[in-house]
C-alpha cells in the first residue's frame, strides 16, 4: 500500500510540473495524511516574463508558453498578466496551436474589454478563423471557396467588429482587405455549387445559387458570372423574357460573357480575376506581436486606407449562409418545383428576396 501511495504522489508531482513548468511542490513527503499539495512559484513575475522573452527571441515556443502560463497561474492579477496573455496568443499562433489561440483571444476580450490591445486580439482571432478549422484544413492547401464556410463567416465577424469599432487601428486596413477577400470567397462558394448544378442540367438549382450571389453579394467579383448563369439557366428553362433581361445587363456591363450570336458564354468561367488573386491570403502581412502595432503595415496595398475600410464597413453577409437546396432531378424540377423559385430580378431596392426559398 505504501509503494502504491508513493507512486501516486510521484505521478502528481510529474503532472503538476508539466502543467506549470518550473513550479515546485513544497513539503511533499513531510505532509501529514489529508493535507493539500500546494504548488508555488520558484520565480518572480518579472523573472518568468524575462525568461519568456528570451525563449520567444529564440523561437522556443514551448518554453515561452510554459513561462507565460506560469505568470498567469501564479500572478493572475500581477502587472504583467495582461501582457503575458498577449504574448501567449502570439506564441500559440507561431506554434500552430490554433485552437488555443481562439481560446486565448476570447479570454483576453472577456478579461480586458477596455484594453488598448483589444484590436490586436480581434485581429488575431480573425486571422486564425480565416485559416479554417484548427487542424484539418491546415493539413493541405485547398480552394478557400470550396471548403466549409463557417470559419470564414466567423473571421468576417471578427474583422467587422474591428473595423467598425477601431477604424484607426493599425490592423484596420489589413482586416478590411481580408473582409473583402472573405466576401468574395463566400460569393465564389455559391458559384462553385451553381457550376456543379449546370453540369448536371439542374437549372433551377443553378439559378437559385447564382441569384443568391446577385442579391446578397452585390459588391463581389462573382457578380458578372452570376448574371451569366442566371441568363443561361433561364434560357434553358424556356423563360426567355427573364433571360433577356439578364442578357441586357451582360451586354451593358459585362459583354465578354456574350457570344456574337447573343448566347451566353459560360466557358472559361470560374477563373479568378487579377483583383481576386491580389486578395489571396498569401498577400497579407505576417502576424506580429501586439507590441509591434505602431509599426505594423500588414500586406495592405492598393486603394487608400480610408477607402478600403469604408468598403469593408459597408459589406454585410446574409443571415442564412446558403439558399435552400433544390432537387437535382431536372425533369422533376421543371415540372414540380419551378413555381416555388423566383428566377427574375430582385423585386425590391434592398435586394431582399420576396419569393419562397
PDB file of N, CA, C and O in Angstrom, residues 196-264:
ATOM      1  N   UNK A 196     -21.744  23.302 -60.559  1.00  0.00           N
ATOM      2  CA  UNK A 196     -21.986  21.872 -60.353  1.00  0.00           C
ATOM      3  C   UNK A 196     -23.387  21.504 -60.836  1.00  0.00           C
ATOM      4  O   UNK A 196     -23.591  20.497 -61.503  1.00  0.00           O
ATOM      5  N   UNK A 197     -24.365  22.360 -60.510  1.00  0.00           N
ATOM      6  CA  UNK A 197     -25.742  22.099 -60.935  1.00  0.00           C
ATOM      7  C   UNK A 197     -25.893  22.207 -62.447  1.00  0.00           C
ATOM      8  O   UNK A 197     -26.641  21.438 -63.074  1.00  0.00           O
ATOM      9  N   UNK A 198     -25.201  23.166 -63.064  1.00  0.00           N
ATOM     10  CA  UNK A 198     -25.293  23.318 -64.509  1.00  0.00           C
ATOM     11  C   UNK A 198     -24.790  22.071 -65.220  1.00  0.00           C
ATOM     12  O   UNK A 198     -25.390  21.588 -66.194  1.00  0.00           O
ATOM     13  N   UNK A 199     -23.694  21.517 -64.727  1.00  0.00           N
ATOM     14  CA  UNK A 199     -23.138  20.305 -65.333  1.00  0.00           C
ATOM     15  C   UNK A 199     -24.127  19.141 -65.267  1.00  0.00           C
ATOM     16  O   UNK A 199     -24.071  18.218 -66.081  1.00  0.00           O
ATOM     17  N   UNK A 200     -25.018  19.183 -64.298  1.00  0.00           N
ATOM     18  CA  UNK A 200     -25.998  18.114 -64.122  1.00  0.00           C
ATOM     19  C   UNK A 200     -27.382  18.511 -64.645  1.00  0.00           C
ATOM     20  O   UNK A 200     -28.380  17.870 -64.336  1.00  0.00           O
ATOM     21  N   UNK A 201     -27.407  19.612 -65.394  1.00  0.00           N
ATOM     22  CA  UNK A 201     -28.638  20.070 -66.041  1.00  0.00           C
ATOM     23  C   UNK A 201     -29.736  20.378 -65.028  1.00  0.00           C
ATOM     24  O   UNK A 201     -30.929  20.223 -65.311  1.00  0.00           O
ATOM     25  N   UNK A 202     -29.359  20.800 -63.830  1.00  0.00           N
ATOM     26  CA  UNK A 202     -30.330  21.209 -62.800  1.00  0.00           C
ATOM     27  C   UNK A 202     -30.381  22.730 -62.782  1.00  0.00           C
ATOM     28  O   UNK A 202     -29.753  23.392 -61.957  1.00  0.00           O
ATOM     29  N   UNK A 203     -31.114  23.294 -63.738  1.00  0.00           N
ATOM     30  CA  UNK A 203     -31.056  24.727 -63.989  1.00  0.00           C
ATOM     31  C   UNK A 203     -31.701  25.587 -62.909  1.00  0.00           C
ATOM     32  O   UNK A 203     -31.253  26.693 -62.634  1.00  0.00           O
ATOM     33  N   UNK A 204     -32.775  25.088 -62.307  1.00  0.00           N
ATOM     34  CA  UNK A 204     -33.422  25.863 -61.240  1.00  0.00           C
ATOM     35  C   UNK A 204     -32.476  26.016 -60.053  1.00  0.00           C
ATOM     36  O   UNK A 204     -32.320  27.108 -59.484  1.00  0.00           O
ATOM     37  N   UNK A 205     -31.832  24.924 -59.679  1.00  0.00           N
ATOM     38  CA  UNK A 205     -30.882  24.976 -58.559  1.00  0.00           C
ATOM     39  C   UNK A 205     -29.710  25.884 -58.887  1.00  0.00           C
ATOM     40  O   UNK A 205     -29.253  26.667 -58.040  1.00  0.00           O
ATOM     41  N   UNK A 206     -29.221  25.822 -60.118  1.00  0.00           N
ATOM     42  CA  UNK A 206     -28.111  26.677 -60.532  1.00  0.00           C
ATOM     43  C   UNK A 206     -28.513  28.144 -60.478  1.00  0.00           C
ATOM     44  O   UNK A 206     -27.761  29.002 -59.998  1.00  0.00           O
ATOM     45  N   UNK A 207     -29.728  28.446 -60.967  1.00  0.00           N
ATOM     46  CA  UNK A 207     -30.214  29.820 -60.962  1.00  0.00           C
ATOM     47  C   UNK A 207     -30.377  30.351 -59.542  1.00  0.00           C
ATOM     48  O   UNK A 207     -30.081  31.515 -59.255  1.00  0.00           O
ATOM     49  N   UNK A 208     -30.849  29.499 -58.640  1.00  0.00           N
ATOM     50  CA  UNK A 208     -31.005  29.932 -57.247  1.00  0.00           C
ATOM     51  C   UNK A 208     -29.677  30.328 -56.623  1.00  0.00           C
ATOM     52  O   UNK A 208     -29.573  31.330 -55.906  1.00  0.00           O
ATOM     53  N   UNK A 209     -28.663  29.519 -56.860  1.00  0.00           N
ATOM     54  CA  UNK A 209     -27.330  29.838 -56.322  1.00  0.00           C
ATOM     55  C   UNK A 209     -26.797  31.141 -56.911  1.00  0.00           C
ATOM     56  O   UNK A 209     -26.230  31.971 -56.206  1.00  0.00           O
ATOM     57  N   UNK A 210     -26.954  31.295 -58.218  1.00  0.00           N
ATOM     58  CA  UNK A 210     -26.455  32.499 -58.877  1.00  0.00           C
ATOM     59  C   UNK A 210     -27.205  33.745 -58.404  1.00  0.00           C
ATOM     60  O   UNK A 210     -26.621  34.809 -58.187  1.00  0.00           O
ATOM     61  N   UNK A 211     -28.527  33.584 -58.229  1.00  0.00           N
ATOM     62  CA  UNK A 211     -29.312  34.734 -57.773  1.00  0.00           C
ATOM     63  C   UNK A 211     -28.953  35.126 -56.342  1.00  0.00           C
ATOM     64  O   UNK A 211     -28.992  36.296 -55.966  1.00  0.00           O
ATOM     65  N   UNK A 212     -28.582  34.128 -55.541  1.00  0.00           N
ATOM     66  CA  UNK A 212     -28.142  34.403 -54.167  1.00  0.00           C
ATOM     67  C   UNK A 212     -26.929  35.337 -54.189  1.00  0.00           C
ATOM     68  O   UNK A 212     -26.827  36.265 -53.399  1.00  0.00           O
ATOM     69  N   UNK A 213     -26.014  35.083 -55.119  1.00  0.00           N
ATOM     70  CA  UNK A 213     -24.832  35.941 -55.265  1.00  0.00           C
ATOM     71  C   UNK A 213     -25.260  37.334 -55.706  1.00  0.00           C
ATOM     72  O   UNK A 213     -24.813  38.350 -55.153  1.00  0.00           O
ATOM     73  N   UNK A 214     -26.133  37.396 -56.702  1.00  0.00           N
ATOM     74  CA  UNK A 214     -26.585  38.660 -57.271  1.00  0.00           C
ATOM     75  C   UNK A 214     -27.269  39.531 -56.221  1.00  0.00           C
ATOM     76  O   UNK A 214     -27.097  40.758 -56.198  1.00  0.00           O
ATOM     77  N   UNK A 215     -28.031  38.911 -55.334  1.00  0.00           N
ATOM     78  CA  UNK A 215     -28.788  39.658 -54.336  1.00  0.00           C
ATOM     79  C   UNK A 215     -27.983  39.981 -53.078  1.00  0.00           C
ATOM     80  O   UNK A 215     -28.079  41.085 -52.546  1.00  0.00           O
ATOM     81  N   UNK A 216     -27.209  39.010 -52.590  1.00  0.00           N
ATOM     82  CA  UNK A 216     -26.602  39.164 -51.282  1.00  0.00           C
ATOM     83  C   UNK A 216     -25.106  39.460 -51.292  1.00  0.00           C
ATOM     84  O   UNK A 216     -24.526  39.792 -50.264  1.00  0.00           O
ATOM     85  N   UNK A 217     -24.485  39.346 -52.467  1.00  0.00           N
ATOM     86  CA  UNK A 217     -23.069  39.707 -52.573  1.00  0.00           C
ATOM     87  C   UNK A 217     -22.880  40.658 -53.762  1.00  0.00           C
ATOM     88  O   UNK A 217     -22.062  40.411 -54.643  1.00  0.00           O
ATOM     89  N   UNK A 218     -23.643  41.760 -53.778  1.00  0.00           N
ATOM     90  CA  UNK A 218     -23.634  42.659 -54.941  1.00  0.00           C
ATOM     91  C   UNK A 218     -22.299  43.356 -55.179  1.00  0.00           C
ATOM     92  O   UNK A 218     -22.054  43.844 -56.281  1.00  0.00           O
ATOM     93  N   UNK A 219     -21.438  43.409 -54.161  1.00  0.00           N
ATOM     94  CA  UNK A 219     -20.148  44.066 -54.324  1.00  0.00           C
ATOM     95  C   UNK A 219     -19.029  43.076 -54.648  1.00  0.00           C
ATOM     96  O   UNK A 219     -17.866  43.446 -54.722  1.00  0.00           O
ATOM     97  N   UNK A 220     -19.392  41.809 -54.842  1.00  0.00           N
ATOM     98  CA  UNK A 220     -18.369  40.783 -55.040  1.00  0.00           C
ATOM     99  C   UNK A 220     -17.937  40.693 -56.501  1.00  0.00           C
ATOM    100  O   UNK A 220     -18.650  41.101 -57.415  1.00  0.00           O
ATOM    101  N   UNK A 221     -16.771  40.101 -56.694  1.00  0.00           N
ATOM    102  CA  UNK A 221     -16.254  39.886 -58.041  1.00  0.00           C
ATOM    103  C   UNK A 221     -16.959  38.726 -58.733  1.00  0.00           C
ATOM    104  O   UNK A 221     -16.696  38.461 -59.909  1.00  0.00           O
ATOM    105  N   UNK A 222     -17.854  38.039 -58.031  1.00  0.00           N
ATOM    106  CA  UNK A 222     -18.584  36.908 -58.611  1.00  0.00           C
ATOM    107  C   UNK A 222     -19.846  37.338 -59.351  1.00  0.00           C
ATOM    108  O   UNK A 222     -20.473  36.520 -60.027  1.00  0.00           O
ATOM    109  N   UNK A 223     -20.238  38.597 -59.235  1.00  0.00           N
ATOM    110  CA  UNK A 223     -21.495  39.064 -59.820  1.00  0.00           C
ATOM    111  C   UNK A 223     -21.573  38.870 -61.340  1.00  0.00           C
ATOM    112  O   UNK A 223     -22.601  38.401 -61.843  1.00  0.00           O
ATOM    113  N   UNK A 224     -20.543  39.214 -62.117  1.00  0.00           N
ATOM    114  CA  UNK A 224     -20.662  39.026 -63.567  1.00  0.00           C
ATOM    115  C   UNK A 224     -21.007  37.591 -63.959  1.00  0.00           C
ATOM    116  O   UNK A 224     -21.921  37.372 -64.775  1.00  0.00           O
ATOM    117  N   UNK A 225     -20.303  36.618 -63.399  1.00  0.00           N
ATOM    118  CA  UNK A 225     -20.592  35.229 -63.736  1.00  0.00           C
ATOM    119  C   UNK A 225     -21.965  34.821 -63.213  1.00  0.00           C
ATOM    120  O   UNK A 225     -22.667  34.016 -63.850  1.00  0.00           O
ATOM    121  N   UNK A 226     -22.369  35.351 -62.065  1.00  0.00           N
ATOM    122  CA  UNK A 226     -23.691  35.030 -61.526  1.00  0.00           C
ATOM    123  C   UNK A 226     -24.791  35.473 -62.496  1.00  0.00           C
ATOM    124  O   UNK A 226     -25.753  34.743 -62.737  1.00  0.00           O
ATOM    125  N   UNK A 227     -24.639  36.671 -63.062  1.00  0.00           N
ATOM    126  CA  UNK A 227     -25.631  37.160 -64.031  1.00  0.00           C
ATOM    127  C   UNK A 227     -25.624  36.272 -65.274  1.00  0.00           C
ATOM    128  O   UNK A 227     -26.685  35.946 -65.834  1.00  0.00           O
ATOM    129  N   UNK A 228     -24.426  35.863 -65.702  1.00  0.00           N
ATOM    130  CA  UNK A 228     -24.320  34.997 -66.876  1.00  0.00           C
ATOM    131  C   UNK A 228     -25.021  33.662 -66.632  1.00  0.00           C
ATOM    132  O   UNK A 228     -25.731  33.149 -67.506  1.00  0.00           O
ATOM    133  N   UNK A 229     -24.849  33.111 -65.454  1.00  0.00           N
ATOM    134  CA  UNK A 229     -25.510  31.838 -65.125  1.00  0.00           C
ATOM    135  C   UNK A 229     -27.021  32.018 -65.081  1.00  0.00           C
ATOM    136  O   UNK A 229     -27.783  31.159 -65.555  1.00  0.00           O
ATOM    137  N   UNK A 230     -27.484  33.149 -64.530  1.00  0.00           N
ATOM    138  CA  UNK A 230     -28.917  33.423 -64.492  1.00  0.00           C
ATOM    139  C   UNK A 230     -29.487  33.526 -65.905  1.00  0.00           C
ATOM    140  O   UNK A 230     -30.575  33.000 -66.189  1.00  0.00           O
ATOM    141  N   UNK A 231     -28.780  34.201 -66.796  1.00  0.00           N
ATOM    142  CA  UNK A 231     -29.240  34.320 -68.176  1.00  0.00           C
ATOM    143  C   UNK A 231     -29.279  32.946 -68.844  1.00  0.00           C
ATOM    144  O   UNK A 231     -30.261  32.597 -69.515  1.00  0.00           O
ATOM    145  N   UNK A 232     -28.239  32.173 -68.653  1.00  0.00           N
ATOM    146  CA  UNK A 232     -28.139  30.850 -69.278  1.00  0.00           C
ATOM    147  C   UNK A 232     -29.223  29.907 -68.739  1.00  0.00           C
ATOM    148  O   UNK A 232     -29.912  29.226 -69.513  1.00  0.00           O
ATOM    149  N   UNK A 233     -29.369  29.863 -67.404  1.00  0.00           N
ATOM    150  CA  UNK A 233     -30.330  28.952 -66.783  1.00  0.00           C
ATOM    151  C   UNK A 233     -31.763  29.287 -67.188  1.00  0.00           C
ATOM    152  O   UNK A 233     -32.568  28.392 -67.500  1.00  0.00           O
ATOM    153  N   UNK A 234     -32.095  30.573 -67.208  1.00  0.00           N
ATOM    154  CA  UNK A 234     -33.448  30.966 -67.605  1.00  0.00           C
ATOM    155  C   UNK A 234     -33.714  30.643 -69.066  1.00  0.00           C
ATOM    156  O   UNK A 234     -34.825  30.254 -69.442  1.00  0.00           O
ATOM    157  N   UNK A 235     -32.691  30.806 -69.899  1.00  0.00           N
ATOM    158  CA  UNK A 235     -32.817  30.436 -71.304  1.00  0.00           C
ATOM    159  C   UNK A 235     -33.112  28.950 -71.450  1.00  0.00           C
ATOM    160  O   UNK A 235     -34.004  28.539 -72.202  1.00  0.00           O
ATOM    161  N   UNK A 236     -32.374  28.132 -70.709  1.00  0.00           N
ATOM    162  CA  UNK A 236     -32.543  26.686 -70.763  1.00  0.00           C
ATOM    163  C   UNK A 236     -33.908  26.261 -70.242  1.00  0.00           C
ATOM    164  O   UNK A 236     -34.474  25.258 -70.689  1.00  0.00           O
ATOM    165  N   UNK A 237     -34.450  27.011 -69.309  1.00  0.00           N
ATOM    166  CA  UNK A 237     -35.765  26.699 -68.745  1.00  0.00           C
ATOM    167  C   UNK A 237     -36.905  27.230 -69.602  1.00  0.00           C
ATOM    168  O   UNK A 237     -38.088  27.031 -69.279  1.00  0.00           O
ATOM    169  N   UNK A 238     -36.557  27.940 -70.671  1.00  0.00           N
ATOM    170  CA  UNK A 238     -37.592  28.474 -71.561  1.00  0.00           C
ATOM    171  C   UNK A 238     -38.173  29.788 -71.092  1.00  0.00           C
ATOM    172  O   UNK A 238     -39.178  30.259 -71.648  1.00  0.00           O
ATOM    173  N   UNK A 239     -37.572  30.410 -70.084  1.00  0.00           N
ATOM    174  CA  UNK A 239     -38.051  31.695 -69.564  1.00  0.00           C
ATOM    175  C   UNK A 239     -37.319  32.806 -70.315  1.00  0.00           C
ATOM    176  O   UNK A 239     -36.420  33.472 -69.803  1.00  0.00           O
ATOM    177  N   UNK A 240     -37.705  33.010 -71.580  1.00  0.00           N
ATOM    178  CA  UNK A 240     -36.967  33.872 -72.488  1.00  0.00           C
ATOM    179  C   UNK A 240     -36.959  35.343 -72.073  1.00  0.00           C
ATOM    180  O   UNK A 240     -35.958  36.044 -72.238  1.00  0.00           O
ATOM    181  N   UNK A 241     -38.076  35.835 -71.560  1.00  0.00           N
ATOM    182  CA  UNK A 241     -38.136  37.244 -71.170  1.00  0.00           C
ATOM    183  C   UNK A 241     -37.174  37.544 -70.026  1.00  0.00           C
ATOM    184  O   UNK A 241     -36.452  38.552 -70.048  1.00  0.00           O
ATOM    185  N   UNK A 242     -37.189  36.676 -69.022  1.00  0.00           N
ATOM    186  CA  UNK A 242     -36.277  36.858 -67.887  1.00  0.00           C
ATOM    187  C   UNK A 242     -34.829  36.721 -68.342  1.00  0.00           C
ATOM    188  O   UNK A 242     -33.960  37.492 -67.933  1.00  0.00           O
ATOM    189  N   UNK A 243     -34.575  35.727 -69.187  1.00  0.00           N
ATOM    190  CA  UNK A 243     -33.225  35.537 -69.710  1.00  0.00           C
ATOM    191  C   UNK A 243     -32.770  36.776 -70.467  1.00  0.00           C
ATOM    192  O   UNK A 243     -31.610  37.192 -70.367  1.00  0.00           O
ATOM    193  N   UNK A 244     -33.679  37.382 -71.221  1.00  0.00           N
ATOM    194  CA  UNK A 244     -33.349  38.581 -72.000  1.00  0.00           C
ATOM    195  C   UNK A 244     -32.951  39.742 -71.095  1.00  0.00           C
ATOM    196  O   UNK A 244     -32.051  40.532 -71.426  1.00  0.00           O
ATOM    197  N   UNK A 245     -33.618  39.859 -69.944  1.00  0.00           N
ATOM    198  CA  UNK A 245     -33.273  40.934 -69.001  1.00  0.00           C
ATOM    199  C   UNK A 245     -31.840  40.775 -68.500  1.00  0.00           C
ATOM    200  O   UNK A 245     -31.084  41.757 -68.413  1.00  0.00           O
ATOM    201  N   UNK A 246     -31.477  39.559 -68.168  1.00  0.00           N
ATOM    202  CA  UNK A 246     -30.122  39.325 -67.686  1.00  0.00           C
ATOM    203  C   UNK A 246     -29.096  39.509 -68.802  1.00  0.00           C
ATOM    204  O   UNK A 246     -27.985  39.995 -68.573  1.00  0.00           O
ATOM    205  N   UNK A 247     -29.469  39.137 -70.031  1.00  0.00           N
ATOM    206  CA  UNK A 247     -28.558  39.337 -71.158  1.00  0.00           C
ATOM    207  C   UNK A 247     -28.326  40.824 -71.416  1.00  0.00           C
ATOM    208  O   UNK A 247     -27.234  41.237 -71.803  1.00  0.00           O
ATOM    209  N   UNK A 248     -29.357  41.605 -71.189  1.00  0.00           N
ATOM    210  CA  UNK A 248     -29.210  43.056 -71.349  1.00  0.00           C
ATOM    211  C   UNK A 248     -28.202  43.597 -70.339  1.00  0.00           C
ATOM    212  O   UNK A 248     -27.359  44.448 -70.669  1.00  0.00           O
ATOM    213  N   UNK A 249     -28.301  43.106 -69.102  1.00  0.00           N
ATOM    214  CA  UNK A 249     -27.321  43.510 -68.085  1.00  0.00           C
ATOM    215  C   UNK A 249     -25.912  43.127 -68.510  1.00  0.00           C
ATOM    216  O   UNK A 249     -24.958  43.898 -68.327  1.00  0.00           O
ATOM    217  N   UNK A 250     -25.769  41.946 -69.077  1.00  0.00           N
ATOM    218  CA  UNK A 250     -24.454  41.496 -69.534  1.00  0.00           C
ATOM    219  C   UNK A 250     -23.951  42.372 -70.680  1.00  0.00           C
ATOM    220  O   UNK A 250     -22.772  42.757 -70.709  1.00  0.00           O
ATOM    221  N   UNK A 251     -24.843  42.674 -71.608  1.00  0.00           N
ATOM    222  CA  UNK A 251     -24.445  43.470 -72.771  1.00  0.00           C
ATOM    223  C   UNK A 251     -23.940  44.847 -72.341  1.00  0.00           C
ATOM    224  O   UNK A 251     -22.962  45.369 -72.890  1.00  0.00           O
ATOM    225  N   UNK A 252     -24.589  45.433 -71.351  1.00  0.00           N
ATOM    226  CA  UNK A 252     -24.224  46.774 -70.891  1.00  0.00           C
ATOM    227  C   UNK A 252     -22.957  46.760 -70.040  1.00  0.00           C
ATOM    228  O   UNK A 252     -22.084  47.623 -70.192  1.00  0.00           O
ATOM    229  N   UNK A 253     -22.869  45.767 -69.138  1.00  0.00           N
ATOM    230  CA  UNK A 253     -21.792  45.783 -68.152  1.00  0.00           C
ATOM    231  C   UNK A 253     -20.682  44.752 -68.364  1.00  0.00           C
ATOM    232  O   UNK A 253     -19.519  45.020 -68.076  1.00  0.00           O
ATOM    233  N   UNK A 254     -21.038  43.584 -68.866  1.00  0.00           N
ATOM    234  CA  UNK A 254     -20.046  42.506 -68.990  1.00  0.00           C
ATOM    235  C   UNK A 254     -20.209  41.796 -70.342  1.00  0.00           C
ATOM    236  O   UNK A 254     -20.561  40.612 -70.406  1.00  0.00           O
ATOM    237  N   UNK A 255     -19.966  42.502 -71.441  1.00  0.00           N
ATOM    238  CA  UNK A 255     -20.194  41.926 -72.777  1.00  0.00           C
ATOM    239  C   UNK A 255     -19.323  40.703 -73.078  1.00  0.00           C
ATOM    240  O   UNK A 255     -19.654  39.929 -73.984  1.00  0.00           O
ATOM    241  N   UNK A 256     -18.255  40.518 -72.308  1.00  0.00           N
ATOM    242  CA  UNK A 256     -17.384  39.360 -72.542  1.00  0.00           C
ATOM    243  C   UNK A 256     -18.090  38.037 -72.248  1.00  0.00           C
ATOM    244  O   UNK A 256     -17.595  36.963 -72.630  1.00  0.00           O
ATOM    245  N   UNK A 257     -19.230  38.092 -71.574  1.00  0.00           N
ATOM    246  CA  UNK A 257     -19.975  36.869 -71.261  1.00  0.00           C
ATOM    247  C   UNK A 257     -21.010  36.523 -72.331  1.00  0.00           C
ATOM    248  O   UNK A 257     -21.784  35.586 -72.171  1.00  0.00           O
ATOM    249  N   UNK A 258     -21.046  37.293 -73.424  1.00  0.00           N
ATOM    250  CA  UNK A 258     -21.991  37.027 -74.513  1.00  0.00           C
ATOM    251  C   UNK A 258     -21.245  36.702 -75.799  1.00  0.00           C
ATOM    252  O   UNK A 258     -20.238  37.346 -76.131  1.00  0.00           O
ATOM    253  N   UNK A 259     -21.756  35.709 -76.517  1.00  0.00           N
ATOM    254  CA  UNK A 259     -21.216  35.396 -77.837  1.00  0.00           C
ATOM    255  C   UNK A 259     -21.809  36.352 -78.868  1.00  0.00           C
ATOM    256  O   UNK A 259     -22.782  37.072 -78.596  1.00  0.00           O
ATOM    257  N   UNK A 260     -21.235  36.371 -80.060  1.00  0.00           N
ATOM    258  CA  UNK A 260     -21.693  37.293 -81.107  1.00  0.00           C
ATOM    259  C   UNK A 260     -23.140  37.033 -81.526  1.00  0.00           C
ATOM    260  O   UNK A 260     -23.838  37.943 -81.981  1.00  0.00           O
ATOM    261  N   UNK A 261     -23.598  35.785 -81.346  1.00  0.00           N
ATOM    262  CA  UNK A 261     -24.985  35.458 -81.719  1.00  0.00           C
ATOM    263  C   UNK A 261     -25.980  35.684 -80.578  1.00  0.00           C
ATOM    264  O   UNK A 261     -27.153  35.330 -80.685  1.00  0.00           O
ATOM    265  N   UNK A 262     -25.509  36.270 -79.469  1.00  0.00           N
ATOM    266  CA  UNK A 262     -26.401  36.604 -78.363  1.00  0.00           C
ATOM    267  C   UNK A 262     -26.547  35.537 -77.308  1.00  0.00           C
ATOM    268  O   UNK A 262     -27.229  35.756 -76.292  1.00  0.00           O
ATOM    269  N   UNK A 263     -25.928  34.375 -77.503  1.00  0.00           N
ATOM    270  CA  UNK A 263     -25.994  33.323 -76.483  1.00  0.00           C
ATOM    271  C   UNK A 263     -24.978  33.609 -75.379  1.00  0.00           C
ATOM    272  O   UNK A 263     -24.011  34.359 -75.571  1.00  0.00           O
ATOM    273  N   UNK A 264     -25.216  33.014 -74.219  1.00  0.00           N
ATOM    274  CA  UNK A 264     -24.357  33.252 -73.062  1.00  0.00           C
ATOM    275  C   UNK A 264     -23.101  32.399 -73.142  1.00  0.00           C
ATOM    276  O   UNK A 264     -23.157  31.217 -73.489  1.00  0.00           O
TER     277      UNK A 264
END
